[in-house]
mmCIF file of C-alpha atoms and ligand atoms in Angstrom:
data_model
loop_
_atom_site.group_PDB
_atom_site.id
_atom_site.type_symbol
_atom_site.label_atom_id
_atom_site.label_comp_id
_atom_site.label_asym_id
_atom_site.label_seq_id
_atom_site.Cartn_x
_atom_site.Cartn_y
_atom_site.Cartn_z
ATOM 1 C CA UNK A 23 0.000 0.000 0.000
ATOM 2 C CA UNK A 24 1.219 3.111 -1.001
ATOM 3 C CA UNK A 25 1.633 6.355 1.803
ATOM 4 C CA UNK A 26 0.494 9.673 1.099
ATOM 5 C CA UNK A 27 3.890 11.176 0.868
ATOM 6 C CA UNK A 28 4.202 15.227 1.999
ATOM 7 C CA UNK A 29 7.383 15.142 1.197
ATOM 8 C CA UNK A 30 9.192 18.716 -0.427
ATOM 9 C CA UNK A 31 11.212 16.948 -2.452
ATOM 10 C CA UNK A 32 12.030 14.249 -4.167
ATOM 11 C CA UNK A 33 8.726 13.392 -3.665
ATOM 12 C CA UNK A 34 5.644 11.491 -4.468
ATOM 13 C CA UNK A 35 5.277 10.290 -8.070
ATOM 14 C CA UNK A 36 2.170 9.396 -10.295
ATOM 15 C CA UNK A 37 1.592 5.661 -9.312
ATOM 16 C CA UNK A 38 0.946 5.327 -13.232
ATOM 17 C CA UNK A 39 4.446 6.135 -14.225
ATOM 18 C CA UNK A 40 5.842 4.380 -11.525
ATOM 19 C CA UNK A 41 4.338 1.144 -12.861
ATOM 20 C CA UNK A 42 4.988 1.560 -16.554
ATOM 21 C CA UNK A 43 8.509 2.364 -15.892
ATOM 22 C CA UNK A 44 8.491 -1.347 -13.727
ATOM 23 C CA UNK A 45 7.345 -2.800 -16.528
ATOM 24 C CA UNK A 46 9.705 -1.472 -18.992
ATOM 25 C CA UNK A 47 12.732 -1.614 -16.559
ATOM 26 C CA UNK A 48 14.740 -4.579 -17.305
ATOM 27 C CA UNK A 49 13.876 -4.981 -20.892
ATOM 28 C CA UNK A 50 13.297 -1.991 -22.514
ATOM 29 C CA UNK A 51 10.337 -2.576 -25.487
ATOM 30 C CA UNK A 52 12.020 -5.810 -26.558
ATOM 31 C CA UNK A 53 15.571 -4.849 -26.496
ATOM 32 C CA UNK A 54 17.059 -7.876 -24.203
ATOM 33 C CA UNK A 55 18.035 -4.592 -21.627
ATOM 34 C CA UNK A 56 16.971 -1.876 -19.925
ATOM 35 C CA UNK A 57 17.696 1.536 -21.567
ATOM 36 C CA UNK A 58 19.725 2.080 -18.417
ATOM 37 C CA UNK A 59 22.308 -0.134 -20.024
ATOM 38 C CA UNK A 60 21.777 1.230 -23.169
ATOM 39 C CA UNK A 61 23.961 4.234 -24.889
ATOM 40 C CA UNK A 62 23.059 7.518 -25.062
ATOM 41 C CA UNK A 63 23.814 7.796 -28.299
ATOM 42 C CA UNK A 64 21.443 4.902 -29.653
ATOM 43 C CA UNK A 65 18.687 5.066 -31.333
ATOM 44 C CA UNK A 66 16.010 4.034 -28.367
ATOM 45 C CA UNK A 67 17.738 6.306 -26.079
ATOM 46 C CA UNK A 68 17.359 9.441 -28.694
ATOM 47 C CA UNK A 69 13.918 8.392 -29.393
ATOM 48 C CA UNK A 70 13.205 8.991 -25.147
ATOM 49 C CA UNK A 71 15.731 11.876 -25.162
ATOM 50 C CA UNK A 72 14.124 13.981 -28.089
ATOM 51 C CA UNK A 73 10.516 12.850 -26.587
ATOM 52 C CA UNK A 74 11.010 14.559 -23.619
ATOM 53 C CA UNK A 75 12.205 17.531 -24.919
ATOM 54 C CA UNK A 76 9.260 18.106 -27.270
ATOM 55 C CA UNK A 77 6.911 17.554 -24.133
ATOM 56 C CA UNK A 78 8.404 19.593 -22.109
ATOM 57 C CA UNK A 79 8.495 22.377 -24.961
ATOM 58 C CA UNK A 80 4.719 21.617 -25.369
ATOM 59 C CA UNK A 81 3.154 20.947 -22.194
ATOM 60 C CA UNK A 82 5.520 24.245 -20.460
ATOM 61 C CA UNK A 83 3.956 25.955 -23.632
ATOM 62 C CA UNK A 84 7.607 27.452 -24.673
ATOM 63 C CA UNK A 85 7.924 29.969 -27.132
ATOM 64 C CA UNK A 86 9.719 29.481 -30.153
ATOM 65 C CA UNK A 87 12.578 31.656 -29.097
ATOM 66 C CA UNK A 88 13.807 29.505 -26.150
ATOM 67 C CA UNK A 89 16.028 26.585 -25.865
ATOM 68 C CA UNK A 90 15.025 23.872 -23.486
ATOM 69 C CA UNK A 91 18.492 21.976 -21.493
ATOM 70 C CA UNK A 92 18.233 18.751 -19.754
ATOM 71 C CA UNK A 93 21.343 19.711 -17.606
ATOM 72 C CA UNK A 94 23.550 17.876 -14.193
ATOM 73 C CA UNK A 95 23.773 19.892 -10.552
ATOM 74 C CA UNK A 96 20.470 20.123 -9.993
ATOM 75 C CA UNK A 97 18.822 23.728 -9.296
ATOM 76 C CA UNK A 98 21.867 24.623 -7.459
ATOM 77 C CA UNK A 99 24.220 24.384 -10.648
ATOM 78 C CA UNK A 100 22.100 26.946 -12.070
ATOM 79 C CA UNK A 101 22.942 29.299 -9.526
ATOM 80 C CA UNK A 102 26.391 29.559 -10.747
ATOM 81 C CA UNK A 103 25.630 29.326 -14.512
ATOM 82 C CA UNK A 104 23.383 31.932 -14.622
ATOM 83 C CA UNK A 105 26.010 34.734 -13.395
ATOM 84 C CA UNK A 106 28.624 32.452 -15.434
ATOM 85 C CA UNK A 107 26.649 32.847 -18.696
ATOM 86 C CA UNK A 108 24.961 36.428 -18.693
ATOM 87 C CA UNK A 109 27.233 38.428 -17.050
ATOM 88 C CA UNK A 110 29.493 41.111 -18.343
ATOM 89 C CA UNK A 111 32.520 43.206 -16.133
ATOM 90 C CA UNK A 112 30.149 45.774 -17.147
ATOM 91 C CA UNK A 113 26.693 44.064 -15.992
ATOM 92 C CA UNK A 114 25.547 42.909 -12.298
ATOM 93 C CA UNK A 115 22.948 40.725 -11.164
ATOM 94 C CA UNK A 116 20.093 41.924 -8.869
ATOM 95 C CA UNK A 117 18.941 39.201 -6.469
ATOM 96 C CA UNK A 118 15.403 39.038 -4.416
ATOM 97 C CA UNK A 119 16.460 37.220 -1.133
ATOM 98 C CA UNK A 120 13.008 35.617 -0.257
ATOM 99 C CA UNK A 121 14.412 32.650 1.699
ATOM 100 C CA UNK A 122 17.105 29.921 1.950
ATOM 101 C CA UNK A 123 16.922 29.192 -1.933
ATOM 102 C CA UNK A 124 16.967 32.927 -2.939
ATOM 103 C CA UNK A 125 19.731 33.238 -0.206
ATOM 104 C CA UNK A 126 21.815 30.400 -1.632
ATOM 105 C CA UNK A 127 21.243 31.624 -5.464
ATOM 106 C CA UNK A 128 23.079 34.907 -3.921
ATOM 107 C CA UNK A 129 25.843 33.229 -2.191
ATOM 108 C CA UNK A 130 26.815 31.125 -4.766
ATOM 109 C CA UNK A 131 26.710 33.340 -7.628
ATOM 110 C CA UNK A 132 28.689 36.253 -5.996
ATOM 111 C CA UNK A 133 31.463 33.845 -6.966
ATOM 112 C CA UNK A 134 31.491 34.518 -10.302
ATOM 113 C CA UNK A 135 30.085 38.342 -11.250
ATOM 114 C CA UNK A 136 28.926 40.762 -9.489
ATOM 115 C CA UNK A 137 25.762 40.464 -7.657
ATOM 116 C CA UNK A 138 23.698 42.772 -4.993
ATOM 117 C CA UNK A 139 20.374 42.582 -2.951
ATOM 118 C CA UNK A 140 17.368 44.217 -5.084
ATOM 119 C CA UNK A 141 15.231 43.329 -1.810
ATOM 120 C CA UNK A 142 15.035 41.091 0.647
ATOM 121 C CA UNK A 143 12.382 39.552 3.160
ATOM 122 C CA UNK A 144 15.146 38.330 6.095
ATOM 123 C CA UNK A 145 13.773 41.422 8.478
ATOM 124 C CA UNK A 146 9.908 39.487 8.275
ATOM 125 C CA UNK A 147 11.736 36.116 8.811
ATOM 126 C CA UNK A 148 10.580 35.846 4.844
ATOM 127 C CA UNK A 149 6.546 35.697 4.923
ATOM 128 C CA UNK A 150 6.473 37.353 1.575
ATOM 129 C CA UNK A 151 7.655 38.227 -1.561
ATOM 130 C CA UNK A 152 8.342 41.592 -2.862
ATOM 131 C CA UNK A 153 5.755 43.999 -4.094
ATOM 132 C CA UNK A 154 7.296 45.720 -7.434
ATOM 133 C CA UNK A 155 7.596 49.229 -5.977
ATOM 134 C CA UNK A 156 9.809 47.056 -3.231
ATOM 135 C CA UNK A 157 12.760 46.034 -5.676
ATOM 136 C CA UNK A 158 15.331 48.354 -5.837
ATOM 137 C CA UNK A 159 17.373 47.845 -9.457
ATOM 138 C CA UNK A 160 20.923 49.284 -9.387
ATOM 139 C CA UNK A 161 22.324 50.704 -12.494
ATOM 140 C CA UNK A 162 23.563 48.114 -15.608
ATOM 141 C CA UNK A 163 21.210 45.800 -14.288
ATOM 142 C CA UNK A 164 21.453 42.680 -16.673
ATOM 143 C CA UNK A 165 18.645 40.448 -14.914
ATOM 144 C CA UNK A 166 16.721 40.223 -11.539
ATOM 145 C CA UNK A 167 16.849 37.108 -10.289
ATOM 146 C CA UNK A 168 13.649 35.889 -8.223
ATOM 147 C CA UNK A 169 13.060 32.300 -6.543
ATOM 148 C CA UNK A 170 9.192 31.695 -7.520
ATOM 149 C CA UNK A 171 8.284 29.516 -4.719
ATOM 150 C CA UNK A 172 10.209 29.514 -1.166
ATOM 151 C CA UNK A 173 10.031 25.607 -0.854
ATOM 152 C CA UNK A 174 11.382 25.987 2.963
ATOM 153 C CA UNK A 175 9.094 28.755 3.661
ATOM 154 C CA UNK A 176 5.686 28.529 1.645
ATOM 155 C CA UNK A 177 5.477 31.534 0.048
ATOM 156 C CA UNK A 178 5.227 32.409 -3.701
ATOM 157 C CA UNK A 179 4.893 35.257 -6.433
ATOM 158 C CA UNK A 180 1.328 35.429 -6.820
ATOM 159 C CA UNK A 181 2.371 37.565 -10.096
ATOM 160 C CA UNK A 182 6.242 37.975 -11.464
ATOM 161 C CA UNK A 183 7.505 41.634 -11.498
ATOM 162 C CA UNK A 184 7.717 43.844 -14.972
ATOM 163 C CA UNK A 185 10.162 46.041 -13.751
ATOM 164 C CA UNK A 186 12.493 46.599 -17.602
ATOM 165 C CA UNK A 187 14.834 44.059 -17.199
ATOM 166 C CA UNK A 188 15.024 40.837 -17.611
ATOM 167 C CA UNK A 189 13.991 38.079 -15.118
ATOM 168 C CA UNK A 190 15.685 35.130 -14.269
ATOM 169 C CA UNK A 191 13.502 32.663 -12.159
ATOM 170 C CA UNK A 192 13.965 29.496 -10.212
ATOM 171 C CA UNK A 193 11.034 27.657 -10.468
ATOM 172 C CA UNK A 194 12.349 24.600 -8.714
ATOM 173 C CA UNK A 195 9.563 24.110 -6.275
ATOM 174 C CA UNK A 196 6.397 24.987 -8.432
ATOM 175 C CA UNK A 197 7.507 24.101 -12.482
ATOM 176 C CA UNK A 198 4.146 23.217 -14.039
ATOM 177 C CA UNK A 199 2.021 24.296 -11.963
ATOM 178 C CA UNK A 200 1.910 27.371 -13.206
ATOM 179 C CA UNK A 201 1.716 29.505 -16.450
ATOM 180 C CA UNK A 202 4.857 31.091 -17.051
ATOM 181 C CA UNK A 203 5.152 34.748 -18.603
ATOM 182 C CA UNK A 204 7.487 33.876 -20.765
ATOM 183 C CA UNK A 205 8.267 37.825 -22.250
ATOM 184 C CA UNK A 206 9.339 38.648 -18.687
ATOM 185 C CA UNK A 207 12.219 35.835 -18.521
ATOM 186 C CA UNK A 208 15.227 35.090 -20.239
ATOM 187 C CA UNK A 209 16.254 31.855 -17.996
ATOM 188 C CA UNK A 210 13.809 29.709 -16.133
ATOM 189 C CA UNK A 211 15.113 26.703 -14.111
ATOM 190 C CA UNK A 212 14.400 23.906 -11.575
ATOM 191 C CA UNK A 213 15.153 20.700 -10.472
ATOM 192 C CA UNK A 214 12.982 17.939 -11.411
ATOM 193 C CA UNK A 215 12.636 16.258 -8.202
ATOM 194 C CA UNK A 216 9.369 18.293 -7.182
ATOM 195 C CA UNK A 217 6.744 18.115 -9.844
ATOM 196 C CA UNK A 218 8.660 16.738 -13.042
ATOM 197 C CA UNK A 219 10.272 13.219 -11.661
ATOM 198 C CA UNK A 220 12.888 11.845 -10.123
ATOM 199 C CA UNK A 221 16.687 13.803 -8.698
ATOM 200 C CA UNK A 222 18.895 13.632 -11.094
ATOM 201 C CA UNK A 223 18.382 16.454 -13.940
ATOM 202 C CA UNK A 224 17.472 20.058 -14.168
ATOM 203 C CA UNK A 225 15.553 21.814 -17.181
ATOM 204 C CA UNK A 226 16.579 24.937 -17.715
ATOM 205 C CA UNK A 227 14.490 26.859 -20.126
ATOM 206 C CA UNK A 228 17.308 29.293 -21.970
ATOM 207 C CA UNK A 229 15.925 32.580 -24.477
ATOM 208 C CA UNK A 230 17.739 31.908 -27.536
ATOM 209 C CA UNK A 231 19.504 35.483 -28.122
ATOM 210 C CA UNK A 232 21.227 34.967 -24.497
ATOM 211 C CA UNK A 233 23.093 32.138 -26.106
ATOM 212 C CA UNK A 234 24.713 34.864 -28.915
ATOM 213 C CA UNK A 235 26.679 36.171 -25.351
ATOM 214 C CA UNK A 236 28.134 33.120 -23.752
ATOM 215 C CA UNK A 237 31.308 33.589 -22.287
ATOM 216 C CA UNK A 238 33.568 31.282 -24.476
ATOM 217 C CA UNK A 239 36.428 31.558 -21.752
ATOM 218 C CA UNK A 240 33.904 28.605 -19.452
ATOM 219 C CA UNK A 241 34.666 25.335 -19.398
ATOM 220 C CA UNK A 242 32.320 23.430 -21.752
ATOM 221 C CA UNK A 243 29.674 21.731 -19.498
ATOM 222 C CA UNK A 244 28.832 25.346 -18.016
ATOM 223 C CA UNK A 245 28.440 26.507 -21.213
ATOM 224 C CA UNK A 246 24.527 27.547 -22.231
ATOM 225 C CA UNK A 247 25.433 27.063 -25.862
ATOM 226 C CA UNK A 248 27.168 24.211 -25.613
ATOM 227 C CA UNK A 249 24.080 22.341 -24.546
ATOM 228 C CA UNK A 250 21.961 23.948 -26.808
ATOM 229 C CA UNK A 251 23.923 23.221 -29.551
ATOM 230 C CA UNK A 252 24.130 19.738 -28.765
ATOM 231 C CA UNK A 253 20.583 18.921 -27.676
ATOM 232 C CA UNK A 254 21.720 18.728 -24.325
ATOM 233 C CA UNK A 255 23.552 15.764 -25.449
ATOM 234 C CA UNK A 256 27.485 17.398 -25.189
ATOM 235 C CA UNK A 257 28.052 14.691 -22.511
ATOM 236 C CA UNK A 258 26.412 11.330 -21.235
ATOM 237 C CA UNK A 259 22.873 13.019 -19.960
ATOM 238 C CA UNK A 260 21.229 11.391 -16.580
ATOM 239 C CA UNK A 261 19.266 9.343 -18.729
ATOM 240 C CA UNK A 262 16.653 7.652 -16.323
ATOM 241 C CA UNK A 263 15.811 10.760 -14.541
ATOM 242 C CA UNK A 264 15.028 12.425 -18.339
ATOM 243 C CA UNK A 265 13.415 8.937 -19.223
ATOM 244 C CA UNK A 266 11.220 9.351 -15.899
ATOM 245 C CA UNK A 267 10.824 12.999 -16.450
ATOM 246 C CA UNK A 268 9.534 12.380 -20.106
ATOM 247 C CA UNK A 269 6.820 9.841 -18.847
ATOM 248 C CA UNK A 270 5.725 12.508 -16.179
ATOM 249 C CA UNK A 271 5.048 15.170 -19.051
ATOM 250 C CA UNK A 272 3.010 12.762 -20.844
ATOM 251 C CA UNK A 273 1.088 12.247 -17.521
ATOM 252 C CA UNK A 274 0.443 15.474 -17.533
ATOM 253 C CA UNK A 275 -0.861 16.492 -20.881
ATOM 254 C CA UNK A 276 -3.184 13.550 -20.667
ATOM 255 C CA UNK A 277 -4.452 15.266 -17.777
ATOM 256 C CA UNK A 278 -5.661 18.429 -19.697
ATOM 257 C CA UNK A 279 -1.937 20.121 -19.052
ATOM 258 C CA UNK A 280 -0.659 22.918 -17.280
ATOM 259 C CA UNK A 281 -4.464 24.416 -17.032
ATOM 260 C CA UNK A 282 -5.823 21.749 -15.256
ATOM 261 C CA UNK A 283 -2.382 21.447 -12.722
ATOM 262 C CA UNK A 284 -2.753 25.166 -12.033
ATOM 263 C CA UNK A 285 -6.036 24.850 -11.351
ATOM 264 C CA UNK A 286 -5.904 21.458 -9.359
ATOM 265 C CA UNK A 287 -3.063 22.709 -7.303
ATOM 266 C CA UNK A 288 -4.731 26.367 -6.397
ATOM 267 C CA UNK A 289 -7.965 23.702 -4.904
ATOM 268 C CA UNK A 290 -5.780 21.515 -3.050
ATOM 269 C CA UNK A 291 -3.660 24.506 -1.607
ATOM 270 C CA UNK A 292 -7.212 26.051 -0.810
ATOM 271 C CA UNK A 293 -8.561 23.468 0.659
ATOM 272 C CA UNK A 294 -5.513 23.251 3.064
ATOM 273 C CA UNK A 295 -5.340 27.298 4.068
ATOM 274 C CA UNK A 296 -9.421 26.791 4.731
ATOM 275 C CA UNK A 297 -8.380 24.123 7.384
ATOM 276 C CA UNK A 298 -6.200 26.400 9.012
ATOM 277 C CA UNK A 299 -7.679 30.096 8.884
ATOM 278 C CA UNK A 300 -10.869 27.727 10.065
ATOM 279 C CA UNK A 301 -9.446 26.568 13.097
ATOM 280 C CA UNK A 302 -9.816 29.776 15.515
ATOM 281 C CA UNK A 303 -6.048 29.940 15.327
ATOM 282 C CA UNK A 304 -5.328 26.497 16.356
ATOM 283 C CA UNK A 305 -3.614 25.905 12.924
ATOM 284 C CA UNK A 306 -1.482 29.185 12.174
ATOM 285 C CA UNK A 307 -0.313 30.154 8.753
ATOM 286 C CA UNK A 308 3.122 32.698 9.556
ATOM 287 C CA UNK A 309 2.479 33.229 5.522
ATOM 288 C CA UNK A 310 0.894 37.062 4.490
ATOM 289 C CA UNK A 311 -1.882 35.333 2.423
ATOM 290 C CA UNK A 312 -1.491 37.171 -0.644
ATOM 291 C CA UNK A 313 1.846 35.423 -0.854
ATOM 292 C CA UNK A 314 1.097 31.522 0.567
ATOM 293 C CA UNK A 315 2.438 28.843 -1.537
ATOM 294 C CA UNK A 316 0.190 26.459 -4.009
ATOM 295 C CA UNK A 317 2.920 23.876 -3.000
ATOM 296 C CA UNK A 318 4.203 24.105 -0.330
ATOM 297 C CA UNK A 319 1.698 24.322 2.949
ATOM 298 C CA UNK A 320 3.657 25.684 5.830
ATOM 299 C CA UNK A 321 1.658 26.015 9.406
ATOM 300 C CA UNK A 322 2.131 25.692 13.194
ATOM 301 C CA UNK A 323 0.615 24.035 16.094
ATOM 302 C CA UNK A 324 -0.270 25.689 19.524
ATOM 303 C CA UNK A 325 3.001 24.701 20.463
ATOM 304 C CA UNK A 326 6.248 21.646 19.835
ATOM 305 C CA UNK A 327 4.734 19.550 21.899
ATOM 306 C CA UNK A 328 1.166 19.225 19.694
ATOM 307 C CA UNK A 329 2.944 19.540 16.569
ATOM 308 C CA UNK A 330 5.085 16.177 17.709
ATOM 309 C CA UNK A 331 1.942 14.357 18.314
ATOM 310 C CA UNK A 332 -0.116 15.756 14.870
ATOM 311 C CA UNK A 333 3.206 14.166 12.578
ATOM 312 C CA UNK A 334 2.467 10.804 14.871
ATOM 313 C CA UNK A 335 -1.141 10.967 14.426
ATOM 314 C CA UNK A 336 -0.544 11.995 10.452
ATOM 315 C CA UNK A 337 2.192 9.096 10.227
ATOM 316 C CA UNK A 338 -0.472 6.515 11.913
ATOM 317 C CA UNK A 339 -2.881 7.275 9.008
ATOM 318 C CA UNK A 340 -0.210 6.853 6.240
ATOM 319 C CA UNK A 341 0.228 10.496 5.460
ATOM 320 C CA UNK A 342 4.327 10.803 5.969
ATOM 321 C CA UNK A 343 7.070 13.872 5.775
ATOM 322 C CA UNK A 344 4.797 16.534 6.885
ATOM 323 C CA UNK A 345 7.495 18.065 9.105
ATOM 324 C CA UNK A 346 8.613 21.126 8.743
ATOM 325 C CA UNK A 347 12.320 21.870 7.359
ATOM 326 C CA UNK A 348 14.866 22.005 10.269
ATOM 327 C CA UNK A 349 15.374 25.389 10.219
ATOM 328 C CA UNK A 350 12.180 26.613 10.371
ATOM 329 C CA UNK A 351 10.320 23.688 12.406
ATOM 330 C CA UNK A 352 6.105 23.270 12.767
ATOM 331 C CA UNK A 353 4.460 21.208 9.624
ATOM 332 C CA UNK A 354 4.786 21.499 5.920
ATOM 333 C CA UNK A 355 2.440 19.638 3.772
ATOM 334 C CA UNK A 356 4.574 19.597 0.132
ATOM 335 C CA UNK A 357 1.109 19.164 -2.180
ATOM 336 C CA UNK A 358 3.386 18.548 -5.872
ATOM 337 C CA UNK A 359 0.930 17.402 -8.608
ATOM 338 C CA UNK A 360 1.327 13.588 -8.335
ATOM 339 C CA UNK A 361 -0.302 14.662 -4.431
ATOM 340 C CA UNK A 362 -3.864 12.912 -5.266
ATOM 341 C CA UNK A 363 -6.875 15.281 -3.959
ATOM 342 C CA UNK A 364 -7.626 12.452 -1.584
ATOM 343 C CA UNK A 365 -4.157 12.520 -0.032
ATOM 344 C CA UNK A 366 -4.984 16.736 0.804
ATOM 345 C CA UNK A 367 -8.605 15.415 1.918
ATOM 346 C CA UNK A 368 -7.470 12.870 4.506
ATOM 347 C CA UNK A 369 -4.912 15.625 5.810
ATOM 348 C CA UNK A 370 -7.976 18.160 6.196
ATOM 349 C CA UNK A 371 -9.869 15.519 7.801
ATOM 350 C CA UNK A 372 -7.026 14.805 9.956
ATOM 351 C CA UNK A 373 -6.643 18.209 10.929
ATOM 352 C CA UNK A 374 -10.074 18.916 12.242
ATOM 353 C CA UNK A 375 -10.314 15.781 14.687
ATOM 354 C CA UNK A 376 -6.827 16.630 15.728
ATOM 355 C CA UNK A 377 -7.931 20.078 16.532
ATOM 356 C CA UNK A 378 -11.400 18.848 18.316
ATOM 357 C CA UNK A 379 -9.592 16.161 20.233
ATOM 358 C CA UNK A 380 -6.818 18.575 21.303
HETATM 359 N N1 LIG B 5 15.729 26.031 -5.454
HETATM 360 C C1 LIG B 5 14.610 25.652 -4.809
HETATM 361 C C2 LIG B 5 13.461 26.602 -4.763
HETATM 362 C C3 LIG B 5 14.541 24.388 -4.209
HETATM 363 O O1 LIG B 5 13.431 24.023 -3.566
HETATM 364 C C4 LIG B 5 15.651 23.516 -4.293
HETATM 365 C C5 LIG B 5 15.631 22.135 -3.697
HETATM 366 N N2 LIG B 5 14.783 21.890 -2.681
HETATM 367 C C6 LIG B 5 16.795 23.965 -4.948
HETATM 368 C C7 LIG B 5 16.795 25.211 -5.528
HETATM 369 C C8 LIG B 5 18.030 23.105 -5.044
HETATM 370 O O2 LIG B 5 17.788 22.135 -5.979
HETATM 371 P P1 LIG B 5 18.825 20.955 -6.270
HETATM 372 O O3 LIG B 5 18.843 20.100 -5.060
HETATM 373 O O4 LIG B 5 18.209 20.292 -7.465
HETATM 374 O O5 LIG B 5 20.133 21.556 -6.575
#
């Protein structure tokens, strides 16, 4: 039997892909292996490679004028090839610290360009996201970096800012479940391990005229172009995690596509925030609500004692990882797309027997 997994990442699955990739695991459609074994460079592989890249150009509904990359390093490889591949001595990067992923974006790609602060959210202990009129752009200004959804602390950008230059977004923690405003972005990226499949590979989503300005002094595999050029084949790609990836897109668009997963996910994450604002402040979201994640449901208990026994009580009824991250403590329910509504409607039930038996 199966648990109803809360966890932020990696995370639960659709059962459906799950069991076609058993049954296609150790021999691949006939082949006498599994495409595990296989090259990347043969024919079955290229057929799953190329697959996945169409789908995820068609169900993300890309423009013609970006590049998709299956890429290594996860999210947090990004954070050093975006400073790596757009900036100039000349050019600096504004950051919005919203959180530990915004902060770590910062930290790691001060290494290589110059970055600054546009605004951050550490004085609030991060229960929001900027408003526009917040940011503050310094001059040459080549993007603004922004961190879509805080994973750690549940908050989001209910709407990306239009402020003249050029966003760069992280959309690690809420990729497809969302419409994405493509003429405000030239890089979007995130690891797969929330919404898309298993650890393993990022997709970064590149705008076609940033590839003209790669720095040809990088090393190869940090090179935007490179991978472009090469159909994100320039090296031996994670194969199984695109494979997995590719059979969670199709998933999808059977669904009715990113529509129906925006939609879906804005109900689930409303039915959760009900259960809390709902509970005469048993159940307390620290999140401003104009800025509360559609992913990631982050609330606290009267006090450490309760929320201890409401993870027991959740894990006794199957429904597992609902604590909160270490540094921020209470409960986070991580409601990714493969979440069924039934998982988020045993949770809510959960919640208000807790609460009356409390
Ligand atoms: N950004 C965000 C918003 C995340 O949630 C995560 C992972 N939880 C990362 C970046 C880092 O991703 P990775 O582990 O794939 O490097």
């Amino acid at each position: 039997m199966r648990k109803f997994n809360f966890s932020a990442g990696p995370c639960t699955l659709p059962v459906e892909v799950l069991h076609e990739a058993e049954q296609e695991f150790v021999d691949y459609h006939g082949a006498g292996m599994s495409l595990m074994e296989m090259s990347h460079r043969s024919a079955a592989y290229d057929e799953v490679h190329r697959g996945a890249m169409d789908r995820a150009k068609s169900v993300f509904e890309v423009p013609d004028d970006f590049e998709v990359l299956f890429l290594g390093g996860g999210a947090t490889l990004q954070f050093a090839m975006v400073p790596l591949n757009l900036l100039t001595p000349d050019t600096r990067g504004g950051y919005v610290d919203s959180g530990a992923w915004g902060k770590k974006a910062i930290a790691d790609g001060s290494h290589h360009g110059e970055v600054y602060v546009a605004w951050s959210g550490a004085g609030d202990g991060y229960v929001r996201m900027p408003r526009p009129e917040d940011v503050r752009l310094e001059p040459d200004t080549r993007y603004l970096h922004v961190t879509s959804n805080e994973t750690i602390h549940g908050i989001r950008f209910p709407e990306f800012p239009d402020l003249g230059v050029p966003l760069v977004g992280d959309m690690s923690s809420d990729y497809m479940s969302r419409a994405i405003p493509w003429e405000l972005f030239d890089v979007v990226y995130g690891g797969a391990q929330k919404n898309l499949g298993p650890a393993g590979v990022d997709i970064t989503f590149v705008r076609r005229s940033v590839l003209e300005h790669t720095n040809r002094e990088l090393a190869s595999y940090l090179r935007y172009d490179v991978h472009a050029s090469s159909a994100s084949l320039h090296n031996t790609p994670p194969v199984f995690a695109i494979y997995m990836v590719g059979k969670v897109l199709t998933w999808m668009e059977q669904r009715g596509g990113l529509g129906a997963f925006e939609a879906e996910s804005a109900k689930k994450a409303a039915m959760l925030y009900e259960a809390i604002d709902g509970s005469d402040g048993f159940y307390r979201s620290p999140v401003d609500p104009a800025y509360r994640s559609h992913m990631n449901i982050v609330f606290r208990l009267p006090d450490e004692a309760l929320e201890k026994q409401f993870l027991a009580a959740a894990a006794a009824r199957d429904m597992v990882n609902l604590k909160g991250h270490r540094s921020v403590g209470g409960v986070r329910a991580s409601i990714y797309n493969a979440m069924p509504l039934a998982g988020v409607e045993a949770l809510v039930e959960l919640m208000g027997e807790f609460r009356a038996d409390a």
